[in-house]
Coordinates of C-alpha atoms in Angstrom, one line a residue:
Chain A
M25 CA -46.5 272.5 10.6
S26 CA -46.1 274.9 7.7
E27 CA -43.3 277.5 7.9
A28 CA -46.0 280.2 8.0
S29 CA -47.8 278.8 11.0
A30 CA -44.5 278.1 12.8
L31 CA -43.5 281.7 12.3
N32 CA -46.9 282.9 13.6
N33 CA -46.2 281.2 16.9
H34 CA -43.8 284.1 17.5
L35 CA -45.1 287.5 18.3
F36 CA -42.1 289.1 16.6
D37 CA -43.1 287.5 13.3
A38 CA -46.8 288.2 13.7
D39 CA -46.2 291.9 14.7
T40 CA -43.8 292.6 11.9
A41 CA -45.9 290.8 9.2
V42 CA -46.6 292.6 5.9
T43 CA -49.2 291.7 3.2
A44 CA -48.9 292.9 -0.4
A45 CA -51.5 295.5 -1.3
A46 CA -50.2 296.8 -4.6
D47 CA -47.0 296.8 -6.6
G48 CA -44.3 297.4 -4.0
V49 CA -46.9 298.5 -1.4
F50 CA -47.5 296.5 1.7
C51 CA -50.0 296.7 4.6
A52 CA -48.8 296.3 8.2
S53 CA -50.2 296.8 11.7
I54 CA -48.2 298.5 14.5
S55 CA -48.8 296.7 17.7
D56 CA -48.5 298.1 21.3
R57 CA -46.3 295.2 22.3
W58 CA -43.0 296.8 21.2
H59 CA -43.2 300.2 23.0
G60 CA -40.3 302.1 24.5
L61 CA -41.1 304.9 26.9
G62 CA -42.3 307.1 24.0
G63 CA -44.3 304.7 21.9
P64 CA -43.4 302.1 19.2
L65 CA -39.7 301.5 19.3
G66 CA -37.8 302.8 16.3
G67 CA -36.2 299.4 15.8
Y68 CA -39.6 297.8 15.6
L69 CA -40.6 300.1 12.8
I70 CA -37.3 299.3 11.1
A71 CA -38.1 295.5 11.4
I72 CA -41.5 296.1 9.6
C73 CA -39.7 298.0 6.8
L74 CA -37.1 295.2 6.5
R75 CA -39.9 292.6 6.2
A76 CA -41.4 294.6 3.3
L77 CA -38.1 295.1 1.6
A78 CA -37.4 291.4 1.9
E79 CA -40.3 290.9 -0.5
V80 CA -38.8 293.1 -3.2
A81 CA -35.0 292.6 -2.7
P82 CA -33.4 289.9 -4.9
A83 CA -30.9 289.0 -2.1
P84 CA -31.7 287.5 1.3
H85 CA -29.6 289.4 3.8
P86 CA -29.7 293.1 4.8
I87 CA -26.2 294.2 5.6
V88 CA -26.5 297.9 6.0
L89 CA -29.4 300.2 6.6
S90 CA -30.0 303.8 7.5
A91 CA -33.3 304.9 9.1
F92 CA -34.5 308.5 9.4
F93 CA -37.2 309.0 12.0
L94 CA -39.5 311.7 10.7
R95 CA -42.5 311.4 13.0
P96 CA -43.4 309.0 15.8
G97 CA -45.2 305.8 14.8
E98 CA -48.6 305.0 16.3
V99 CA -50.5 301.8 17.1
G100 CA -52.7 300.7 14.2
A101 CA -52.7 300.3 10.5
A102 CA -49.6 301.3 8.4
E103 CA -48.6 301.2 4.8
V104 CA -45.1 300.5 3.7
R105 CA -44.1 301.8 0.2
T106 CA -41.0 300.2 -1.2
E107 CA -38.7 301.0 -4.1
L108 CA -36.0 298.7 -5.5
V109 CA -33.4 301.4 -6.1
R110 CA -30.8 299.2 -7.7
A111 CA -30.6 295.4 -8.3
G112 CA -26.9 294.4 -8.7
R113 CA -24.9 291.2 -9.0
R114 CA -23.4 291.4 -5.5
T115 CA -25.6 293.9 -3.7
S116 CA -29.1 295.4 -4.1
T117 CA -30.5 298.5 -2.5
G118 CA -34.1 299.3 -1.6
Q119 CA -36.0 302.1 0.1
A120 CA -39.0 301.8 2.3
S121 CA -41.3 304.5 3.7
L122 CA -43.7 303.6 6.6
I123 CA -46.8 305.8 6.3
Q124 CA -49.8 306.2 8.7
D125 CA -52.6 308.6 8.0
D126 CA -50.8 309.9 4.9
R127 CA -47.9 311.0 7.1
E128 CA -44.5 309.4 6.6
R129 CA -43.1 308.2 9.9
V130 CA -39.8 306.5 9.0
R131 CA -37.8 306.2 5.8
I132 CA -35.1 303.6 5.4
L133 CA -32.6 302.7 2.8
A134 CA -31.1 299.3 3.0
T135 CA -28.5 297.2 1.0
F136 CA -29.0 293.5 0.7
T137 CA -26.6 290.7 -0.3
D138 CA -26.0 287.0 0.2
L139 CA -23.7 286.8 3.2
N140 CA -22.7 283.3 2.2
R141 CA -20.8 284.9 -0.7
W142 CA -18.5 286.7 1.7
S143 CA -17.6 283.9 4.0
S144 CA -14.2 283.4 2.3
G145 CA -13.1 287.0 2.6
R146 CA -10.4 288.2 5.0
T147 CA -11.2 288.6 8.7
A148 CA -9.3 290.7 11.3
V149 CA -11.2 291.6 14.4
L150 CA -9.6 294.1 16.9
G151 CA -12.6 294.5 19.1
R152 CA -13.6 292.1 21.8
P153 CA -17.0 290.9 23.0
P154 CA -18.3 292.2 26.4
N155 CA -17.1 290.1 29.3
L156 CA -20.0 289.3 31.6
P157 CA -20.7 286.5 34.0
D158 CA -23.1 283.8 32.7
P159 CA -26.6 285.2 32.3
E160 CA -27.9 283.0 35.1
R161 CA -25.5 284.8 37.5
C162 CA -26.5 288.2 36.3
V163 CA -29.5 290.4 37.2
D164 CA -32.4 291.9 35.3
P165 CA -31.6 295.7 35.2
L166 CA -35.3 296.5 34.9
A167 CA -36.5 294.2 37.7
D168 CA -37.0 297.0 40.3
L169 CA -38.4 299.6 37.8
P170 CA -42.1 300.1 37.0
S171 CA -42.5 299.0 33.4
G172 CA -45.0 301.8 32.6
P173 CA -45.7 302.0 28.9
A174 CA -42.5 300.2 27.9
T175 CA -43.9 296.9 26.8
I176 CA -40.6 296.1 25.1
A177 CA -39.5 295.0 28.6
Q178 CA -41.8 292.0 28.1
R179 CA -40.4 291.1 24.7
V180 CA -36.7 291.6 25.2
A181 CA -34.8 290.1 28.1
L182 CA -31.8 292.0 29.5
R183 CA -29.2 290.9 32.1
T184 CA -26.3 292.9 33.6
A185 CA -23.5 291.9 36.0
E186 CA -24.8 294.5 38.6
P187 CA -27.8 296.7 38.6
P188 CA -26.8 299.8 36.5
G189 CA -26.5 303.1 38.2
W190 CA -29.5 304.5 36.3
S191 CA -31.7 301.6 37.6
R192 CA -30.9 302.5 41.2
G193 CA -31.4 306.3 40.8
K194 CA -27.6 306.8 40.9
P195 CA -26.3 307.4 37.4
S196 CA -22.7 306.4 37.2
G197 CA -21.6 309.4 35.0
Q198 CA -20.1 306.9 32.6
P199 CA -22.3 306.6 29.5
A200 CA -21.5 303.0 28.6
G201 CA -22.8 299.6 29.6
E202 CA -22.7 295.8 28.8
F203 CA -25.8 293.6 28.6
W204 CA -26.9 290.1 27.8
I205 CA -29.9 290.4 25.5
R206 CA -32.4 288.2 23.7
L207 CA -36.0 288.0 22.6
T208 CA -38.1 286.5 25.5
D209 CA -40.0 284.0 23.4
D210 CA -37.0 282.0 22.2
R211 CA -37.5 282.8 18.6
A212 CA -34.2 282.3 16.7
C213 CA -32.6 285.7 16.1
D214 CA -32.2 286.6 12.5
L215 CA -30.9 289.8 10.9
T216 CA -34.3 291.5 11.1
A217 CA -34.6 290.7 14.9
L218 CA -31.0 291.9 15.4
A219 CA -32.0 295.3 14.0
L220 CA -34.7 295.6 16.6
L221 CA -32.4 294.3 19.4
L222 CA -29.8 297.0 18.7
D223 CA -32.5 299.6 19.4
A224 CA -33.7 297.8 22.5
V225 CA -30.5 298.3 24.5
P226 CA -31.0 300.9 27.2
L227 CA -29.5 304.3 26.2
A228 CA -26.0 305.0 27.4
V229 CA -27.0 308.6 28.4
L230 CA -29.2 307.1 31.1
E231 CA -25.9 306.9 33.0
L232 CA -25.6 310.7 32.7
G233 CA -28.9 311.1 34.5
E234 CA -30.8 311.8 31.3
L235 CA -34.2 310.3 30.8
G236 CA -34.3 309.8 27.0
S237 CA -33.5 311.1 23.6
T238 CA -35.2 311.5 20.2
T239 CA -33.3 309.6 17.5
L240 CA -32.8 311.6 14.2
E241 CA -31.1 308.8 12.3
L242 CA -30.0 305.2 13.1
T243 CA -27.4 303.3 11.0
V244 CA -27.3 299.5 11.3
H245 CA -24.5 297.2 10.1
L246 CA -25.5 293.5 10.1
R247 CA -22.4 291.5 9.9
G248 CA -23.5 287.9 10.3
L249 CA -26.2 285.5 11.4
P250 CA -26.0 285.0 15.2
A251 CA -25.6 281.6 16.9
D252 CA -28.6 280.5 19.0
G253 CA -29.0 281.7 22.6
W254 CA -28.2 284.8 24.6
L255 CA -26.4 287.7 22.8
L256 CA -24.0 290.2 24.3
A257 CA -24.5 293.9 23.7
R258 CA -22.3 297.0 24.5
N259 CA -23.4 300.6 24.3
Q260 CA -21.4 303.8 24.5
T261 CA -21.9 307.6 24.0
R262 CA -18.6 309.5 23.6
H263 CA -19.6 312.9 22.4
L264 CA -22.6 314.8 23.8
I265 CA -22.3 318.3 22.4
G266 CA -25.0 320.9 22.9
G267 CA -27.6 318.3 23.8
V268 CA -26.9 316.2 20.7
H269 CA -25.1 312.8 21.0
E270 CA -24.2 309.7 19.1
E271 CA -24.9 306.3 20.6
D272 CA -23.0 303.2 19.4
V273 CA -24.1 299.7 20.1
E274 CA -22.4 296.4 19.3
I275 CA -24.0 292.9 19.5
W276 CA -21.9 289.8 19.7
D277 CA -23.1 286.2 19.7
S278 CA -22.4 283.3 22.0
R279 CA -19.5 282.1 19.8
G280 CA -17.8 285.5 20.2
A281 CA -18.6 286.8 16.7
L282 CA -19.6 290.4 16.2
V283 CA -23.0 290.2 14.4
A284 CA -24.2 293.8 14.4
E285 CA -23.2 297.4 15.0
S286 CA -25.3 300.5 15.1
R287 CA -24.8 304.2 15.5
Q288 CA -27.5 306.8 16.0
L289 CA -27.6 310.6 16.3
A290 CA -30.1 311.8 18.9
I291 CA -31.2 314.9 20.8
L292 CA -31.6 314.7 24.5
A293 CA -35.2 315.1 25.8
S294 CA -33.8 317.6 28.2
A295 CA -32.5 319.8 25.3
R296 CA -35.8 320.2 23.5
Chain B
M11 CA -16.6 341.6 -4.3
S12 CA -19.9 339.8 -4.2
E13 CA -20.3 336.7 -2.1
A14 CA -20.8 334.6 -5.3
S15 CA -17.6 335.8 -6.9
A16 CA -15.7 335.4 -3.7
L17 CA -17.0 331.8 -3.5
N18 CA -16.0 331.1 -7.0
N19 CA -12.4 331.9 -6.2
H20 CA -12.3 328.5 -4.5
L21 CA -12.3 325.3 -6.6
F22 CA -14.3 323.5 -3.9
D23 CA -17.2 325.9 -4.4
A24 CA -16.9 326.0 -8.2
D25 CA -16.7 322.2 -8.5
T26 CA -19.7 321.6 -6.2
A27 CA -21.9 324.4 -7.7
V28 CA -25.5 323.5 -8.6
T29 CA -27.9 325.5 -10.8
A30 CA -31.7 325.1 -10.6
A31 CA -33.1 323.4 -13.7
A32 CA -36.7 322.6 -12.6
D33 CA -38.6 322.3 -9.4
G34 CA -36.3 320.6 -7.0
V35 CA -33.9 319.5 -9.8
F36 CA -30.4 320.9 -10.2
C37 CA -27.6 320.6 -12.7
A38 CA -24.1 320.0 -11.6
S39 CA -20.8 319.1 -13.3
I40 CA -18.5 316.4 -11.8
S41 CA -14.9 317.5 -12.1
D42 CA -11.7 315.4 -12.4
R43 CA -10.1 317.4 -9.6
W44 CA -11.5 315.4 -6.7
H45 CA -10.6 311.8 -7.7
G46 CA -9.5 309.1 -5.4
L47 CA -7.8 306.0 -6.9
G48 CA -11.1 304.9 -8.3
G49 CA -12.6 308.1 -9.8
P50 CA -14.6 310.9 -8.1
L51 CA -14.4 310.6 -4.3
G52 CA -17.7 309.6 -2.7
G53 CA -17.4 312.6 -0.3
Y54 CA -17.2 314.9 -3.4
L55 CA -20.5 313.5 -4.7
I56 CA -22.0 314.0 -1.2
A57 CA -20.9 317.6 -1.2
I58 CA -22.6 318.3 -4.5
C59 CA -25.8 316.7 -3.1
L60 CA -25.6 318.8 0.0
R61 CA -25.3 321.9 -2.1
A62 CA -28.5 321.0 -3.9
L63 CA -30.3 320.1 -0.6
A64 CA -29.2 323.5 0.8
E65 CA -31.4 325.1 -1.8
V66 CA -34.5 323.3 -0.7
A67 CA -34.0 322.8 3.1
P68 CA -35.5 325.4 5.3
A69 CA -32.6 325.2 7.9
P70 CA -28.9 326.0 7.2
H71 CA -26.9 323.2 8.8
P72 CA -26.8 319.5 7.8
I73 CA -26.2 317.5 11.0
V74 CA -26.6 314.0 9.8
L75 CA -26.6 312.3 6.4
S76 CA -26.5 308.8 5.0
A77 CA -25.2 308.1 1.5
F78 CA -25.7 304.9 -0.4
F79 CA -23.2 304.5 -3.3
L80 CA -25.1 302.7 -6.1
R81 CA -22.7 303.1 -9.0
P82 CA -19.5 305.0 -9.5
G83 CA -19.7 308.7 -10.5
E84 CA -18.1 309.9 -13.8
V85 CA -16.6 313.1 -14.9
G86 CA -19.2 315.3 -16.7
A87 CA -22.7 316.6 -16.4
A88 CA -24.9 315.3 -13.6
E89 CA -28.4 316.0 -12.4
V90 CA -29.4 316.2 -8.7
R91 CA -33.1 315.5 -8.0
T92 CA -34.2 316.6 -4.5
E93 CA -37.2 315.9 -2.3
L94 CA -38.0 317.8 0.9
V95 CA -39.2 314.8 2.9
R96 CA -40.3 316.7 6.0
A97 CA -40.0 320.3 7.1
G98 CA -40.2 320.6 10.8
R99 CA -39.8 323.2 13.5
R100 CA -36.5 322.0 14.8
T101 CA -35.3 319.7 12.0
S102 CA -36.0 319.1 8.3
T103 CA -35.1 316.1 6.2
G104 CA -34.3 316.0 2.5
Q105 CA -33.4 313.4 -0.1
A106 CA -31.1 313.9 -3.1
S107 CA -30.3 311.5 -6.0
L108 CA -27.3 312.2 -8.2
I109 CA -28.0 310.9 -11.6
Q110 CA -25.8 310.6 -14.8
D111 CA -27.0 309.1 -18.1
D112 CA -30.3 308.2 -16.4
R113 CA -28.5 306.0 -13.9
E114 CA -28.6 306.9 -10.2
R115 CA -25.1 307.0 -8.8
V116 CA -25.6 308.2 -5.2
R117 CA -28.7 308.6 -3.0
I118 CA -28.5 310.6 0.2
L119 CA -30.9 311.4 3.0
A120 CA -29.9 314.4 5.2
T121 CA -31.4 316.2 8.2
F122 CA -30.9 319.9 8.6
T123 CA -31.2 322.2 11.6
D124 CA -29.9 325.5 12.9
L125 CA -27.0 324.5 15.1
N126 CA -27.1 327.8 16.9
R127 CA -30.4 326.6 18.5
W128 CA -28.5 323.8 20.3
S129 CA -25.6 325.7 21.7
S130 CA -27.2 325.9 25.1
G131 CA -27.7 322.1 25.5
R132 CA -25.6 319.9 27.7
T133 CA -22.0 318.9 26.7
A134 CA -20.0 315.9 27.9
V135 CA -17.1 314.7 25.7
L136 CA -15.3 311.5 26.7
G137 CA -13.2 311.3 23.5
R138 CA -10.0 313.2 23.0
P139 CA -8.6 314.8 19.8
P140 CA -5.6 313.2 18.1
N141 CA -2.3 314.2 19.7
L142 CA 0.2 315.1 16.9
P143 CA 3.2 317.5 16.7
D144 CA 2.4 320.8 15.0
P145 CA 1.8 320.4 11.3
E146 CA 5.0 322.2 10.5
R147 CA 6.9 319.4 12.3
C148 CA 5.0 316.6 10.5
V149 CA 5.4 315.0 7.1
D150 CA 3.2 314.6 4.1
P151 CA 2.3 310.9 4.0
L152 CA 1.8 311.0 0.3
A153 CA 5.1 312.8 -0.5
D154 CA 7.0 309.7 -1.8
L155 CA 4.0 308.1 -3.6
P156 CA 3.1 308.5 -7.2
S157 CA -0.2 310.5 -7.2
G158 CA -1.5 308.6 -10.2
P159 CA -5.2 309.4 -10.8
A160 CA -5.8 310.5 -7.3
T161 CA -6.1 314.3 -7.9
I162 CA -7.6 314.6 -4.4
A163 CA -4.0 314.8 -3.2
Q164 CA -3.7 318.2 -4.8
R165 CA -6.9 319.5 -3.1
V166 CA -6.5 318.1 0.4
A167 CA -3.3 318.4 2.5
L168 CA -2.4 315.6 5.0
R169 CA 0.3 315.5 7.6
T170 CA 1.4 312.7 9.9
A171 CA 3.9 312.5 12.7
E172 CA 5.8 309.8 10.8
P173 CA 5.3 308.3 7.3
P174 CA 2.6 305.6 7.8
G175 CA 3.6 302.0 7.2
W176 CA 1.5 301.8 4.1
S177 CA 3.3 304.7 2.5
R178 CA 6.6 302.9 3.0
G179 CA 5.4 299.5 1.7
K180 CA 5.4 298.2 5.3
P181 CA 1.8 298.1 6.5
S182 CA 1.8 298.3 10.3
G183 CA -1.0 295.7 10.8
Q184 CA -2.8 298.2 13.0
P185 CA -5.7 299.7 11.0
A186 CA -5.8 303.1 12.6
G187 CA -4.1 306.5 12.0
E188 CA -4.0 310.2 13.0
F189 CA -3.7 313.0 10.5
W190 CA -3.7 316.8 10.2
I191 CA -6.0 317.6 7.3
R192 CA -7.3 320.7 5.4
L193 CA -8.2 321.9 2.0
T194 CA -5.1 323.1 0.2
D195 CA -6.6 326.4 -1.0
D196 CA -7.3 327.9 2.4
R197 CA -11.0 328.0 1.8
A198 CA -12.8 328.2 5.2
C199 CA -14.1 324.7 6.1
D200 CA -17.9 324.6 6.5
L201 CA -20.0 321.5 7.1
T202 CA -20.2 320.7 3.4
A203 CA -16.4 320.7 3.1
L204 CA -16.2 318.6 6.3
A205 CA -18.3 315.9 4.7
L206 CA -15.8 315.7 1.9
L207 CA -12.7 315.8 4.2
L208 CA -14.1 312.8 6.2
D209 CA -13.9 310.8 3.0
A210 CA -10.5 312.1 2.1
V211 CA -8.7 310.5 5.1
P212 CA -6.7 307.5 3.9
L213 CA -8.4 304.2 4.6
A214 CA -7.4 302.5 7.8
V215 CA -7.2 299.1 6.0
L216 CA -4.2 300.3 4.1
E217 CA -2.3 299.4 7.3
L218 CA -3.5 295.8 6.8
G219 CA -1.8 295.8 3.3
E220 CA -5.1 296.2 1.5
L221 CA -5.2 298.5 -1.5
G222 CA -8.7 299.8 -1.2
S223 CA -12.4 299.2 -0.6
T224 CA -15.8 299.9 -2.2
T225 CA -18.1 301.8 0.1
L226 CA -21.6 300.6 0.3
E227 CA -22.9 303.3 2.7
L228 CA -21.4 306.3 4.5
T229 CA -23.0 308.0 7.5
V230 CA -21.8 311.4 8.5
H231 CA -22.6 313.3 11.7
L232 CA -21.7 317.0 11.6
R233 CA -21.4 318.3 15.1
G234 CA -20.3 321.9 14.8
L235 CA -18.7 324.5 12.5
P236 CA -14.9 324.1 12.8
A237 CA -12.5 326.9 13.7
D238 CA -10.1 328.1 11.0
G239 CA -6.9 326.3 10.2
W240 CA -5.7 322.7 10.2
L241 CA -8.1 320.0 11.4
L242 CA -7.2 316.8 13.2
A243 CA -8.5 313.4 11.9
R244 CA -8.4 309.9 13.3
N245 CA -9.5 306.8 11.5
Q246 CA -10.0 303.2 12.7
T247 CA -11.3 299.8 11.5
R248 CA -12.1 297.4 14.3
H249 CA -14.1 294.7 12.5
L250 CA -13.0 293.2 9.2
I251 CA -15.2 290.1 8.7
G252 CA -15.3 288.1 5.5
G253 CA -13.9 291.0 3.5
V254 CA -16.4 293.5 4.9
H255 CA -15.4 296.2 7.3
E256 CA -16.5 299.4 9.0
E257 CA -14.3 302.5 9.0
D258 CA -14.8 305.2 11.5
V259 CA -13.4 308.7 11.1
E260 CA -13.4 311.6 13.5
I261 CA -12.4 315.2 12.8
W262 CA -11.5 317.7 15.5
D263 CA -10.8 321.4 15.1
S264 CA -7.9 323.5 16.3
R265 CA -9.8 324.5 19.4
G266 CA -10.1 320.8 20.4
A267 CA -13.8 320.5 19.5
L268 CA -15.1 317.4 17.8
V269 CA -16.8 318.7 14.6
A270 CA -17.5 315.6 12.5
E271 CA -17.8 311.8 12.8
S272 CA -18.3 309.2 10.0
R273 CA -18.8 305.5 9.7
Q274 CA -18.9 303.5 6.5
L275 CA -19.5 299.9 5.6
A276 CA -17.2 298.8 2.8
I277 CA -16.0 295.7 0.9
L278 CA -12.3 295.1 0.4
A279 CA -11.2 295.3 -3.2
S280 CA -9.4 292.0 -2.5
A281 CA -12.7 290.3 -1.6
R282 CA -14.5 291.1 -4.9

């Protein structure tokens, strides 16, 4: 089986595919299979942009990206316009704009490198992975909730030690949580899929009784290729001020390695 | 005294000034007065970009920005090319590229709003400000060090409860610290100055015996206008992996309000 047809067995790869249309310009199609409550998940749009940038970046691994969400994405055709901003010896930076109906929806900047080049550098990790019972002894936090428009629940599996307060109508008041997380179709998780998973973790502010937020900007650090299997995620909001909050997410792999961190700035739906 | 001449009494304002050159294009001059050990501080270049974006953004307050450092800045003339990416009712996003000798040094995206519009939103703060003795009872952590090329030490005052390990040649092994911080010339600290101060906090990895890092990307959240006087800063690195690390900084004001957060991804100088 060719690599292309193997890839196409996985929805994630099919739904983030891009095809070259002109110099640095790619066509994509936004599916309805990666919706959060408010339409296509931001992390899904980021994954499409990363697929386009991978075609123009001279290095294989995105290690840091920043996405500004300008307007909601919509199901249907999209164009991704890329620019190779700088091609360097160690790192290269590109920009991608996802456009639908002549309106820019998301703009990202991302820096690429070859992570294998850094494997010999110094390591000192003070953080620790989330400590959860094995996934088989955990529960699906979404099991008792109507899925509604959030098709992402069919694509990304979550497990928690106990049903979270927000899933039982009793928010805990503590805006933090720990989750097992993985794609449901057993596709190996690469850096592009990690960027989506970071944004598929339920918002920490659900535990404050809030129903959702609009993300202004999301920064993603991709620190290493994850080992196979379930991943461990942790989220936290520490500063909600005047309806505006940060949300931090970490993802650790099954070997206990931190593989991704994200931070977003968002506005509560209730503050609009 | 006009507002312009009052502003020009302060070096920060003079050294970040921009003048319109063409539609959306501004001239600036990079001074040698805001150098870190490796030349112009990234936060200084960001401040110049924010001054240019303030001329084109329809709202007064930057609340989130992401800066990608492409090449070092140099003392001398610079051009800042801006683009108003989206002008919205609540928020507007702009992009700025700082260019010298036809080479782009820094590219930033920033979202602006009117912070007064959010003052009625919900607030829940779990973090706490650093707990330090009054600045008058603290020490200057740089007092016993040769300033060398780092002119920033003349522009930004720091105080710590005790001399940090790195300042005594005995790194503590704990990559975290707490500091009083302010501009030395008593200029009121606005959001643009806050963006610079975030980057003027000594790197947490100094406490690991490292001498410095190259920043790939810096994300800044500006959460509120600070009260007058000394500010409190906290830095931390939790994950140094293969020579690559994040660094988080918070700044709180004298009323105990969080006013800014930043996170950068950087590569240790020793890993190059």
